[in-house]
CSV table of C-alpha atoms in Angstrom, one decimal:
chain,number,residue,atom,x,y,z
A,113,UNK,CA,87.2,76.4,102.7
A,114,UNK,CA,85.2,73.2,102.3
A,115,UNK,CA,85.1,69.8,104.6
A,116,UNK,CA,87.1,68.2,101.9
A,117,UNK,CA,90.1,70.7,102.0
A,118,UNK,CA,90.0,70.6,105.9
A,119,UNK,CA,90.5,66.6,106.0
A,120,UNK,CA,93.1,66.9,102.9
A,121,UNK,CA,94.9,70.1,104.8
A,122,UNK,CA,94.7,72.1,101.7
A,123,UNK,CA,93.8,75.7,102.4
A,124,UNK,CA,93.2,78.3,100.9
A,125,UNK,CA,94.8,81.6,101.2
A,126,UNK,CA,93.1,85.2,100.5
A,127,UNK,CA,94.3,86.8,97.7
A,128,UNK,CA,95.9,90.1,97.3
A,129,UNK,CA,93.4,92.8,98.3
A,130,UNK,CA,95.1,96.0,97.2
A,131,UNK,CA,92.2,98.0,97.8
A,132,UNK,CA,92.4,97.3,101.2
A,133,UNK,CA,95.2,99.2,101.7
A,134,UNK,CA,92.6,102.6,101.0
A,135,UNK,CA,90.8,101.5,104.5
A,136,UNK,CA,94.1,103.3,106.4
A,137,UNK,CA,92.3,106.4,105.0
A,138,UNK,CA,89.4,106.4,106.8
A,139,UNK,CA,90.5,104.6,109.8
A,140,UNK,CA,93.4,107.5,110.4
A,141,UNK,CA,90.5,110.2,111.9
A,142,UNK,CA,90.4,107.4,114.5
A,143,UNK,CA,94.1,107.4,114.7
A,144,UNK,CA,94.6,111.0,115.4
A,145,UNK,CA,91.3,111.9,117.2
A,146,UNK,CA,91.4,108.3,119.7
A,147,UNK,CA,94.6,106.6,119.2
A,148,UNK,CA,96.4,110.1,119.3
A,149,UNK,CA,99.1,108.6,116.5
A,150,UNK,CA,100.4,111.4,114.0
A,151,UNK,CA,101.5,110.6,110.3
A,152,UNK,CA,105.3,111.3,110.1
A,153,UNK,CA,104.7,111.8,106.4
A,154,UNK,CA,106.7,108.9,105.1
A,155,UNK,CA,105.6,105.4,103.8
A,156,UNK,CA,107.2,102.9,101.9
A,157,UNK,CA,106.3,99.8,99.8
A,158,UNK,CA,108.9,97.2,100.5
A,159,UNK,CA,109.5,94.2,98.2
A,160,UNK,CA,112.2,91.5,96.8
A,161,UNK,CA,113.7,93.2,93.4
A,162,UNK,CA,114.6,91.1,90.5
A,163,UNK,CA,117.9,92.1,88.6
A,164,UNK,CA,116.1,91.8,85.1
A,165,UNK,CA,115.7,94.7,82.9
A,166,UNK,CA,112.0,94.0,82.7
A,167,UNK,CA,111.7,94.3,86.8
A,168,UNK,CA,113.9,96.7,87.0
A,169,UNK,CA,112.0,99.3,83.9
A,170,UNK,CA,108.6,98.5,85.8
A,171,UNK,CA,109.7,99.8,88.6
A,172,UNK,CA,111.7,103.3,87.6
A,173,UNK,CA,108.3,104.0,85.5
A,174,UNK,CA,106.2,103.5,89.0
A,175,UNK,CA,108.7,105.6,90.8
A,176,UNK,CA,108.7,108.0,88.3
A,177,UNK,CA,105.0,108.1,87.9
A,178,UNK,CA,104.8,108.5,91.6
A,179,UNK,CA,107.7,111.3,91.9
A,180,UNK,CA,105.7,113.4,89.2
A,181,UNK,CA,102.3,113.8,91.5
A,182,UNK,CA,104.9,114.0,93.8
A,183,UNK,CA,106.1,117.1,92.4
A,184,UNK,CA,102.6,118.8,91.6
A,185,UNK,CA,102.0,118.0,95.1
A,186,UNK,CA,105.7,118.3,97.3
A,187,UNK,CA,106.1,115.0,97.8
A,188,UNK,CA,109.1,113.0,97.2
A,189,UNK,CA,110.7,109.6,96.6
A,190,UNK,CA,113.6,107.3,97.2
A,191,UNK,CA,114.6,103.7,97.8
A,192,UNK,CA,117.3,101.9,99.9
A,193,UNK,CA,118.0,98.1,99.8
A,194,UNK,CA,118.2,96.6,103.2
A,195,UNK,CA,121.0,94.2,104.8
A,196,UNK,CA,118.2,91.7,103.8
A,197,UNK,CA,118.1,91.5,100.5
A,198,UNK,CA,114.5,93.7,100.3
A,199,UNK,CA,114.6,97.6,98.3
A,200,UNK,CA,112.4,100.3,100.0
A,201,UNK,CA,110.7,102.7,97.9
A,202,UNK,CA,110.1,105.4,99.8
A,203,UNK,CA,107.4,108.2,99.7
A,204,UNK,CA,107.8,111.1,101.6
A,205,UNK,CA,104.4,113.6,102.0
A,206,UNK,CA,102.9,115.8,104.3
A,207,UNK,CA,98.9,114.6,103.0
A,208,UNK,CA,98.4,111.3,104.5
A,209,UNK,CA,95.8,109.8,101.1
A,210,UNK,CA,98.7,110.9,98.8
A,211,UNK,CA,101.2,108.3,100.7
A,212,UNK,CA,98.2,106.0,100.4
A,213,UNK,CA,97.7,106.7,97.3
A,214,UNK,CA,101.1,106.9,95.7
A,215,UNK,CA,102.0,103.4,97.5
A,216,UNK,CA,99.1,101.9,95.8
A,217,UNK,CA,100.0,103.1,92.8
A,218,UNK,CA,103.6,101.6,92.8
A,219,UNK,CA,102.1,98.4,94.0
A,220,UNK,CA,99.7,98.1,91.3
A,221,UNK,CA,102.2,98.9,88.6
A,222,UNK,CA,104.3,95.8,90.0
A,223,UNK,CA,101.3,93.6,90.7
A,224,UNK,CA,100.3,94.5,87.2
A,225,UNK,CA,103.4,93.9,85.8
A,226,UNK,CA,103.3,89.6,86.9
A,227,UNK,CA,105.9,90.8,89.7
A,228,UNK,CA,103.1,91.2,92.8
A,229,UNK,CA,104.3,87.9,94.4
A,230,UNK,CA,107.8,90.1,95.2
A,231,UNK,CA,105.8,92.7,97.1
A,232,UNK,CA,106.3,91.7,100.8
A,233,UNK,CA,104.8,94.9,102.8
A,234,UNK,CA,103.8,98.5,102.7
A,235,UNK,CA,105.1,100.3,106.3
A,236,UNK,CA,103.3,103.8,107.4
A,237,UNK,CA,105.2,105.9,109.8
A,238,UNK,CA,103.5,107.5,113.1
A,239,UNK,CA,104.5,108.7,116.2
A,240,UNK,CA,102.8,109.0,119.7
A,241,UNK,CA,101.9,111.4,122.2
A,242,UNK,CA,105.4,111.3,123.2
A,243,UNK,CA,106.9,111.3,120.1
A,244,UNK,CA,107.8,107.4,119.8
A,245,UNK,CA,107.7,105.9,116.7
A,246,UNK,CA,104.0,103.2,115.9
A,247,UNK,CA,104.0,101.3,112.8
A,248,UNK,CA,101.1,100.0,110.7
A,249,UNK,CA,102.3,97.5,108.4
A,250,UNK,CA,100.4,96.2,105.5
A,251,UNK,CA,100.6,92.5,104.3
A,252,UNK,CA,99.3,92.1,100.8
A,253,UNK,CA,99.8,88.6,100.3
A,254,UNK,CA,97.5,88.4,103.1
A,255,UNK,CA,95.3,91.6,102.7
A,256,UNK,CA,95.2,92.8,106.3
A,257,UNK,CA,97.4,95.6,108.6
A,258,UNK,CA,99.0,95.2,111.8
A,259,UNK,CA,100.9,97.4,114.2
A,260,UNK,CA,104.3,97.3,115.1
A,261,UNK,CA,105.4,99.0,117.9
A,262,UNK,CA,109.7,99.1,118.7
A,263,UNK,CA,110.7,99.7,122.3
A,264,UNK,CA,112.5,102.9,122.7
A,265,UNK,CA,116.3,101.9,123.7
A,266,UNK,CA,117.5,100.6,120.9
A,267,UNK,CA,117.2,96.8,121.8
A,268,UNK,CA,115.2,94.7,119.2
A,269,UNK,CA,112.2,94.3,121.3
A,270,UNK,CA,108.7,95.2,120.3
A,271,UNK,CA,106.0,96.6,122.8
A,272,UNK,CA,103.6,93.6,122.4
A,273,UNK,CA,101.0,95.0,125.0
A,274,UNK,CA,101.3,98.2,123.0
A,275,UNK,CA,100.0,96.5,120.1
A,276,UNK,CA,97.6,94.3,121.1
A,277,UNK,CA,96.0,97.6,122.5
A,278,UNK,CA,96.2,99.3,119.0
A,279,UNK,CA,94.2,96.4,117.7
A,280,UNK,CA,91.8,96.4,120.0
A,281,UNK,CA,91.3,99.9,119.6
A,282,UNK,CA,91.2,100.4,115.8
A,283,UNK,CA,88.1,97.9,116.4
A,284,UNK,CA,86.6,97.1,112.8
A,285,UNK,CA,88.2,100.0,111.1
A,286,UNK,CA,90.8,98.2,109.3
A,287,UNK,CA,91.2,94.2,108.3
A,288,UNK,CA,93.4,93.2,111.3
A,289,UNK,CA,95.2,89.9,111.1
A,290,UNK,CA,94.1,87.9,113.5
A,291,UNK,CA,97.0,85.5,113.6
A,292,UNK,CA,99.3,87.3,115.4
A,293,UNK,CA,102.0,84.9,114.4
A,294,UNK,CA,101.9,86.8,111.0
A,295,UNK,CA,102.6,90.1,112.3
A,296,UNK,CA,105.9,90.9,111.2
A,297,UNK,CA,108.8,92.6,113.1
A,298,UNK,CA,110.6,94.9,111.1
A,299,UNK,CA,114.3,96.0,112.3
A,300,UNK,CA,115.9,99.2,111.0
A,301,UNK,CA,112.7,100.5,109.8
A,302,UNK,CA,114.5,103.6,107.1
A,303,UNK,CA,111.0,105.6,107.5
């Protein structure tokens, strides 16, 4: 960003960075060796769906690309719509890189497809120590991950400290968002 756009307030955003998404790979050694955080073997790619026939046929030929590695490797596939108007598409595995991989894939058919700009998140399931549920959400209009971390109870309250602690120590093994006003809280997580 130059002088110019600073004094005329224009800025300019990062594009999508899919292949940032593959970074959870190799940061998830450090998950389960430091952070002690487990998979749960579920993902999910979540994004605003279009009722056109062309949306509608790129997306049953992602999900059923996806369902047939699925099959060859036991994984499986679904998707809900949520009270807020957003569908998840839901992979289900026991190998950690095959939910990486499989939500690239369906996010690369869309993004492919001129529908990208619909694609708000992709949400990986873990679980703690003691079993409570640790979220790492990726943004792709923004390129970067960020934990989310629901207090046990029910309430909608999130365990900022708990977070902010995650963060700190995934270190420089994933792109972080720094603007912690960006890091979404998702309710009724279906994962």
């Amino acid at each position: 960003m130059g002088f110019l756009d600073v004094i005329l307030g224009r800025r300019k955003l990062e594009g999508p960075a899919p292949d940032r998404l593959f970074a959870l790979t190799t940061a998830y050694v450090t998950m389960e060796t430091e952070l002690e955080l487990r998979s749960r073997g579920a993902a999910a790619i979540v994004f605003q769906p279009l009722e056109t026939s062309d949306f509608n046929q790129i997306v049953q030929e992602a999900e059923e690309v996806v369902r047939g590695l699925g099959d060859e490797a036991g994984g499986k596939i679904d998707s809900t719509d949520d009270p807020y108007g957003f569908r998840w598409v839901i992979v289900r595995d026991s190998d950690f890189e095959d939910l990486v991989v499989a939500l690239n894939g369906l996010s690369t058919s869309l993004e492919s497809g001129g529908y990208g700009e619909r694609i708000l998140c992709a949400v990986f399931a873990f679980e703690d120590a003691r079993g409570r549920p640790v979220y790492w959400i990726y943004n792709y209009k923004r390129g970067k991950f960020h934990p989310f971390v629901p207090m046990s109870g029910g309430a909608e309250e999130r365990d900022n400290e708990r977070e902010l602690r995650l963060r700190a120590q995934i270190g420089s093994e994933l792109p972080v968002e720094p603007e912690l006003e960006r890091w979404l809280a998702l309710w009724g997580i279906p994962i």
